[in-house]
């Protein structure tokens, strides 16, 4: 039985590519329903929107990740058979390893590394006529990511690895050359990091026992076996690549600082909690992930629909962050909205919803927030720069998206 709206037509993959981020939201509005059926990638799909839908989506008695993530995304963005595709005890065991790396102590050392790199980069920028922040922050973050995880990297190669990690992220919503660039980047980095894992195991590379590279290299699965070196490399890249991806948020954050000079001033003056609200608002307002996928594990009924085993279900992420039912005036950039925000795990989901430890919610959400806080503070309090006329708009059709000019700064100088 099903009483939910159904979009007619053979397949709507073309519309998904055309409409981009608001694909689900457009239909939620058209059907006036938080649940509807459509067809994408030549299969029946149920789309969910809203907090109640998110709660169901993260119920792992009802859903599984197995078979939910297309091969082309695994081959470019996240690596094949990695944590994102796992279920049940095996997932919880692997996730515990990831979350063991996110202690206050390790976030503190991340903070130090970020500050050091911001200082080094700003000194370099002072000598340059022009700086493209999106590209520079990729390299800055790549240096931080390698140092934080314990992956040694040659000075002459950092820029190339930063470009490869960026290419993998940039591939996720692409067909054609952008997708293939991501695949080639993944092949190269997996080969490099696999060798690092092998060398750590052999003692040829010495890293601290607590470093993420060491923890992953010597992690044992539920059968008490070390991970295959390629698998360990894929999981280590699952730290490195998304850390470089924070460059997207840094660039959007710089646009927000530029367009809201009062916010920049409040951050520089250290208004209590404002930096945190600003960072949350950047993660809400600017688009990154459009939706998430799950497959139905066991038949169940919910919201007027009988979900059948194996059906692909998509959860709207972008739309949830711009839903007027949840956010007043969602199309305004307004950090103070987070002053009164109660913090539901299912209504604010830029990096997934639910629980970090037991579910699939992003393992690096605290790392992202920390990196953004340091970066927004540094740009506001310690740097002055001119922002020449440029195109700071971004497309909602391209996934992922970024400001078209990539945020150009001129005359960067330290703030007195
Ligand atoms: C998972 C977004 C940064 C590591 C995810 C998910 C999203 C996401 C949407 C999937 C959530 C789900 O399936 O429910 C982002 C965004 C980031 C970011 C937008 C910032 C630009 C990071 C960082 C790290 C990280 C910095 C590591 C240091 C992971 C891992 C998973 C994950 C390991 C898999 C979790 C699992 O399957 O249990 N991320 N992420 N991410 N993220 Fe992030």
PDB file of N, CA and C in Angstrom, residues 86-141:
ATOM      1  N   UNK A  86      29.626   0.186   5.250  1.00  0.00           N
ATOM      2  CA  UNK A  86      29.530  -0.933   6.196  1.00  0.00           C
ATOM      3  C   UNK A  86      28.259  -0.841   7.051  1.00  0.00           C
ATOM      4  N   UNK A  87      27.868  -1.975   7.617  1.00  0.00           N
ATOM      5  CA  UNK A  87      26.672  -2.045   8.459  1.00  0.00           C
ATOM      6  C   UNK A  87      26.976  -2.829   9.734  1.00  0.00           C
ATOM      7  N   UNK A  88      26.038  -2.713  10.695  1.00  0.00           N
ATOM      8  CA  UNK A  88      26.031  -3.587  11.875  1.00  0.00           C
ATOM      9  C   UNK A  88      27.295  -3.508  12.715  1.00  0.00           C
ATOM     10  N   UNK A  89      27.681  -4.673  13.281  1.00  0.00           N
ATOM     11  CA  UNK A  89      28.820  -4.706  14.212  1.00  0.00           C
ATOM     12  C   UNK A  89      30.113  -4.293  13.524  1.00  0.00           C
ATOM     13  N   UNK A  90      30.280  -4.710  12.263  1.00  0.00           N
ATOM     14  CA  UNK A  90      31.526  -4.381  11.549  1.00  0.00           C
ATOM     15  C   UNK A  90      31.651  -2.859  11.425  1.00  0.00           C
ATOM     16  N   UNK A  91      30.532  -2.186  11.129  1.00  0.00           N
ATOM     17  CA  UNK A  91      30.570  -0.727  11.036  1.00  0.00           C
ATOM     18  C   UNK A  91      30.883  -0.097  12.396  1.00  0.00           C
ATOM     19  N   UNK A  92      30.189  -0.584  13.424  1.00  0.00           N
ATOM     20  CA  UNK A  92      30.392   0.022  14.749  1.00  0.00           C
ATOM     21  C   UNK A  92      31.843  -0.134  15.211  1.00  0.00           C
ATOM     22  N   UNK A  93      32.435  -1.291  14.889  1.00  0.00           N
ATOM     23  CA  UNK A  93      33.831  -1.537  15.286  1.00  0.00           C
ATOM     24  C   UNK A  93      34.769  -0.583  14.544  1.00  0.00           C
ATOM     25  N   UNK A  94      34.563  -0.425  13.246  1.00  0.00           N
ATOM     26  CA  UNK A  94      35.413   0.473  12.446  1.00  0.00           C
ATOM     27  C   UNK A  94      35.197   1.917  12.883  1.00  0.00           C
ATOM     28  N   UNK A  95      33.924   2.255  13.191  1.00  0.00           N
ATOM     29  CA  UNK A  95      33.619   3.638  13.576  1.00  0.00           C
ATOM     30  C   UNK A  95      34.254   3.973  14.916  1.00  0.00           C
ATOM     31  N   UNK A  96      34.291   2.974  15.819  1.00  0.00           N
ATOM     32  CA  UNK A  96      34.915   3.214  17.127  1.00  0.00           C
ATOM     33  C   UNK A  96      36.384   3.590  16.927  1.00  0.00           C
ATOM     34  N   UNK A  97      37.020   2.956  15.944  1.00  0.00           N
ATOM     35  CA  UNK A  97      38.418   3.298  15.671  1.00  0.00           C
ATOM     36  C   UNK A  97      38.525   4.772  15.223  1.00  0.00           C
ATOM     37  N   UNK A  98      37.647   5.168  14.292  1.00  0.00           N
ATOM     38  CA  UNK A  98      37.683   6.563  13.817  1.00  0.00           C
ATOM     39  C   UNK A  98      37.424   7.530  14.975  1.00  0.00           C
ATOM     40  N   UNK A  99      36.412   7.227  15.776  1.00  0.00           N
ATOM     41  CA  UNK A  99      36.038   8.179  16.832  1.00  0.00           C
ATOM     42  C   UNK A  99      37.090   8.232  17.935  1.00  0.00           C
ATOM     43  N   UNK A 100      37.885   7.143  18.080  1.00  0.00           N
ATOM     44  CA  UNK A 100      38.946   7.154  19.103  1.00  0.00           C
ATOM     45  C   UNK A 100      40.013   8.200  18.756  1.00  0.00           C
ATOM     46  N   UNK A 101      40.018   8.655  17.505  1.00  0.00           N
ATOM     47  CA  UNK A 101      41.008   9.647  17.075  1.00  0.00           C
ATOM     48  C   UNK A 101      40.553  11.069  17.362  1.00  0.00           C
ATOM     49  N   UNK A 102      39.294  11.217  17.772  1.00  0.00           N
ATOM     50  CA  UNK A 102      38.699  12.562  17.887  1.00  0.00           C
ATOM     51  C   UNK A 102      38.639  13.023  19.344  1.00  0.00           C
ATOM     52  N   UNK A 103      39.713  12.806  20.089  1.00  0.00           N
ATOM     53  CA  UNK A 103      39.729  13.188  21.507  1.00  0.00           C
ATOM     54  C   UNK A 103      39.998  14.692  21.641  1.00  0.00           C
ATOM     55  N   UNK A 104      39.677  15.276  22.802  1.00  0.00           N
ATOM     56  CA  UNK A 104      40.012  16.693  23.022  1.00  0.00           C
ATOM     57  C   UNK A 104      41.507  16.938  22.804  1.00  0.00           C
ATOM     58  N   UNK A 105      42.340  15.988  23.223  1.00  0.00           N
ATOM     59  CA  UNK A 105      43.787  16.169  23.074  1.00  0.00           C
ATOM     60  C   UNK A 105      44.170  16.253  21.588  1.00  0.00           C
ATOM     61  N   UNK A 106      43.610  15.366  20.765  1.00  0.00           N
ATOM     62  CA  UNK A 106      43.997  15.378  19.346  1.00  0.00           C
ATOM     63  C   UNK A 106      43.401  16.608  18.641  1.00  0.00           C
ATOM     64  N   UNK A 107      42.230  17.065  19.100  1.00  0.00           N
ATOM     65  CA  UNK A 107      41.674  18.291  18.510  1.00  0.00           C
ATOM     66  C   UNK A 107      42.520  19.508  18.901  1.00  0.00           C
ATOM     67  N   UNK A 108      43.101  19.429  20.093  1.00  0.00           N
ATOM     68  CA  UNK A 108      43.976  20.517  20.526  1.00  0.00           C
ATOM     69  C   UNK A 108      45.240  20.547  19.662  1.00  0.00           C
ATOM     70  N   UNK A 109      45.795  19.372  19.386  1.00  0.00           N
ATOM     71  CA  UNK A 109      47.024  19.384  18.556  1.00  0.00           C
ATOM     72  C   UNK A 109      46.679  19.803  17.119  1.00  0.00           C
ATOM     73  N   UNK A 110      45.482  19.477  16.681  1.00  0.00           N
ATOM     74  CA  UNK A 110      45.036  19.954  15.358  1.00  0.00           C
ATOM     75  C   UNK A 110      44.983  21.486  15.339  1.00  0.00           C
ATOM     76  N   UNK A 111      44.473  22.053  16.409  1.00  0.00           N
ATOM     77  CA  UNK A 111      44.366  23.499  16.528  1.00  0.00           C
ATOM     78  C   UNK A 111      45.751  24.157  16.404  1.00  0.00           C
ATOM     79  N   UNK A 112      46.753  23.569  17.058  1.00  0.00           N
ATOM     80  CA  UNK A 112      48.121  24.120  16.996  1.00  0.00           C
ATOM     81  C   UNK A 112      48.656  24.053  15.560  1.00  0.00           C
ATOM     82  N   UNK A 113      48.450  22.893  14.931  1.00  0.00           N
ATOM     83  CA  UNK A 113      48.958  22.713  13.557  1.00  0.00           C
ATOM     84  C   UNK A 113      48.302  23.711  12.599  1.00  0.00           C
ATOM     85  N   UNK A 114      47.002  23.920  12.805  1.00  0.00           N
ATOM     86  CA  UNK A 114      46.287  24.865  11.936  1.00  0.00           C
ATOM     87  C   UNK A 114      46.843  26.275  12.113  1.00  0.00           C
ATOM     88  N   UNK A 115      47.022  26.667  13.364  1.00  0.00           N
ATOM     89  CA  UNK A 115      47.540  28.020  13.619  1.00  0.00           C
ATOM     90  C   UNK A 115      48.914  28.209  12.991  1.00  0.00           C
ATOM     91  N   UNK A 116      49.778  27.185  13.138  1.00  0.00           N
ATOM     92  CA  UNK A 116      51.132  27.270  12.550  1.00  0.00           C
ATOM     93  C   UNK A 116      51.040  27.469  11.042  1.00  0.00           C
ATOM     94  N   UNK A 117      50.158  26.695  10.403  1.00  0.00           N
ATOM     95  CA  UNK A 117      50.063  26.794   8.934  1.00  0.00           C
ATOM     96  C   UNK A 117      49.438  28.117   8.505  1.00  0.00           C
ATOM     97  N   UNK A 118      48.455  28.598   9.257  1.00  0.00           N
ATOM     98  CA  UNK A 118      47.874  29.905   8.905  1.00  0.00           C
ATOM     99  C   UNK A 118      48.938  30.997   9.003  1.00  0.00           C
ATOM    100  N   UNK A 119      49.791  30.878  10.042  1.00  0.00           N
ATOM    101  CA  UNK A 119      50.864  31.874  10.171  1.00  0.00           C
ATOM    102  C   UNK A 119      51.827  31.789   8.993  1.00  0.00           C
ATOM    103  N   UNK A 120      52.262  30.559   8.668  1.00  0.00           N
ATOM    104  CA  UNK A 120      53.235  30.381   7.579  1.00  0.00           C
ATOM    105  C   UNK A 120      52.639  30.860   6.248  1.00  0.00           C
ATOM    106  N   UNK A 121      51.381  30.490   5.998  1.00  0.00           N
ATOM    107  CA  UNK A 121      50.771  30.878   4.722  1.00  0.00           C
ATOM    108  C   UNK A 121      50.554  32.389   4.648  1.00  0.00           C
ATOM    109  N   UNK A 122      50.164  33.000   5.756  1.00  0.00           N
ATOM    110  CA  UNK A 122      49.908  34.446   5.659  1.00  0.00           C
ATOM    111  C   UNK A 122      51.215  35.192   5.431  1.00  0.00           C
ATOM    112  N   UNK A 123      52.329  34.679   5.997  1.00  0.00           N
ATOM    113  CA  UNK A 123      53.625  35.332   5.706  1.00  0.00           C
ATOM    114  C   UNK A 123      53.958  35.216   4.220  1.00  0.00           C
ATOM    115  N   UNK A 124      53.684  34.047   3.669  1.00  0.00           N
ATOM    116  CA  UNK A 124      53.924  33.852   2.227  1.00  0.00           C
ATOM    117  C   UNK A 124      53.015  34.789   1.411  1.00  0.00           C
ATOM    118  N   UNK A 125      51.757  34.876   1.809  1.00  0.00           N
ATOM    119  CA  UNK A 125      50.793  35.685   1.033  1.00  0.00           C
ATOM    120  C   UNK A 125      51.174  37.163   1.026  1.00  0.00           C
ATOM    121  N   UNK A 126      51.806  37.596   2.119  1.00  0.00           N
ATOM    122  CA  UNK A 126      52.186  39.017   2.186  1.00  0.00           C
ATOM    123  C   UNK A 126      53.162  39.391   1.075  1.00  0.00           C
ATOM    124  N   UNK A 127      53.873  38.382   0.562  1.00  0.00           N
ATOM    125  CA  UNK A 127      54.846  38.641  -0.513  1.00  0.00           C
ATOM    126  C   UNK A 127      54.193  38.555  -1.901  1.00  0.00           C
ATOM    127  N   UNK A 128      52.952  38.114  -1.948  1.00  0.00           N
ATOM    128  CA  UNK A 128      52.307  37.889  -3.257  1.00  0.00           C
ATOM    129  C   UNK A 128      51.337  39.023  -3.583  1.00  0.00           C
ATOM    130  N   UNK A 129      51.178  39.229  -4.883  1.00  0.00           N
ATOM    131  CA  UNK A 129      50.248  40.274  -5.300  1.00  0.00           C
ATOM    132  C   UNK A 129      48.801  39.818  -5.094  1.00  0.00           C
ATOM    133  N   UNK A 130      48.605  38.542  -5.379  1.00  0.00           N
ATOM    134  CA  UNK A 130      47.234  38.021  -5.382  1.00  0.00           C
ATOM    135  C   UNK A 130      47.220  36.598  -4.830  1.00  0.00           C
ATOM    136  N   UNK A 131      46.175  36.275  -4.088  1.00  0.00           N
ATOM    137  CA  UNK A 131      46.065  34.929  -3.507  1.00  0.00           C
ATOM    138  C   UNK A 131      44.677  34.373  -3.849  1.00  0.00           C
ATOM    139  N   UNK A 132      44.625  33.121  -4.311  1.00  0.00           N
ATOM    140  CA  UNK A 132      43.327  32.485  -4.561  1.00  0.00           C
ATOM    141  C   UNK A 132      43.052  31.568  -3.361  1.00  0.00           C
ATOM    142  N   UNK A 133      42.160  32.002  -2.494  1.00  0.00           N
ATOM    143  CA  UNK A 133      42.007  31.335  -1.199  1.00  0.00           C
ATOM    144  C   UNK A 133      41.608  29.867  -1.331  1.00  0.00           C
ATOM    145  N   UNK A 134      40.718  29.539  -2.251  1.00  0.00           N
ATOM    146  CA  UNK A 134      40.255  28.153  -2.372  1.00  0.00           C
ATOM    147  C   UNK A 134      41.450  27.224  -2.626  1.00  0.00           C
ATOM    148  N   UNK A 135      42.345  27.637  -3.529  1.00  0.00           N
ATOM    149  CA  UNK A 135      43.498  26.783  -3.851  1.00  0.00           C
ATOM    150  C   UNK A 135      44.524  26.776  -2.717  1.00  0.00           C
ATOM    151  N   UNK A 136      44.792  27.942  -2.162  1.00  0.00           N
ATOM    152  CA  UNK A 136      45.784  28.012  -1.083  1.00  0.00           C
ATOM    153  C   UNK A 136      45.328  27.214   0.145  1.00  0.00           C
ATOM    154  N   UNK A 137      44.032  27.304   0.455  1.00  0.00           N
ATOM    155  CA  UNK A 137      43.592  26.600   1.668  1.00  0.00           C
ATOM    156  C   UNK A 137      43.605  25.084   1.470  1.00  0.00           C
ATOM    157  N   UNK A 138      43.484  24.630   0.217  1.00  0.00           N
ATOM    158  CA  UNK A 138      43.621  23.178  -0.009  1.00  0.00           C
ATOM    159  C   UNK A 138      45.011  22.713   0.412  1.00  0.00           C
ATOM    160  N   UNK A 139      46.034  23.485  -0.004  1.00  0.00           N
ATOM    161  CA  UNK A 139      47.402  23.079   0.337  1.00  0.00           C
ATOM    162  C   UNK A 139      47.656  23.230   1.842  1.00  0.00           C
ATOM    163  N   UNK A 140      47.142  24.331   2.397  1.00  0.00           N
ATOM    164  CA  UNK A 140      47.301  24.544   3.843  1.00  0.00           C
ATOM    165  C   UNK A 140      46.724  23.346   4.617  1.00  0.00           C
ATOM    166  N   UNK A 141      45.511  22.955   4.231  1.00  0.00           N
ATOM    167  CA  UNK A 141      44.840  21.860   4.933  1.00  0.00           C
ATOM    168  C   UNK A 141      45.530  20.525   4.679  1.00  0.00           C
TER     169      UNK A 141
END
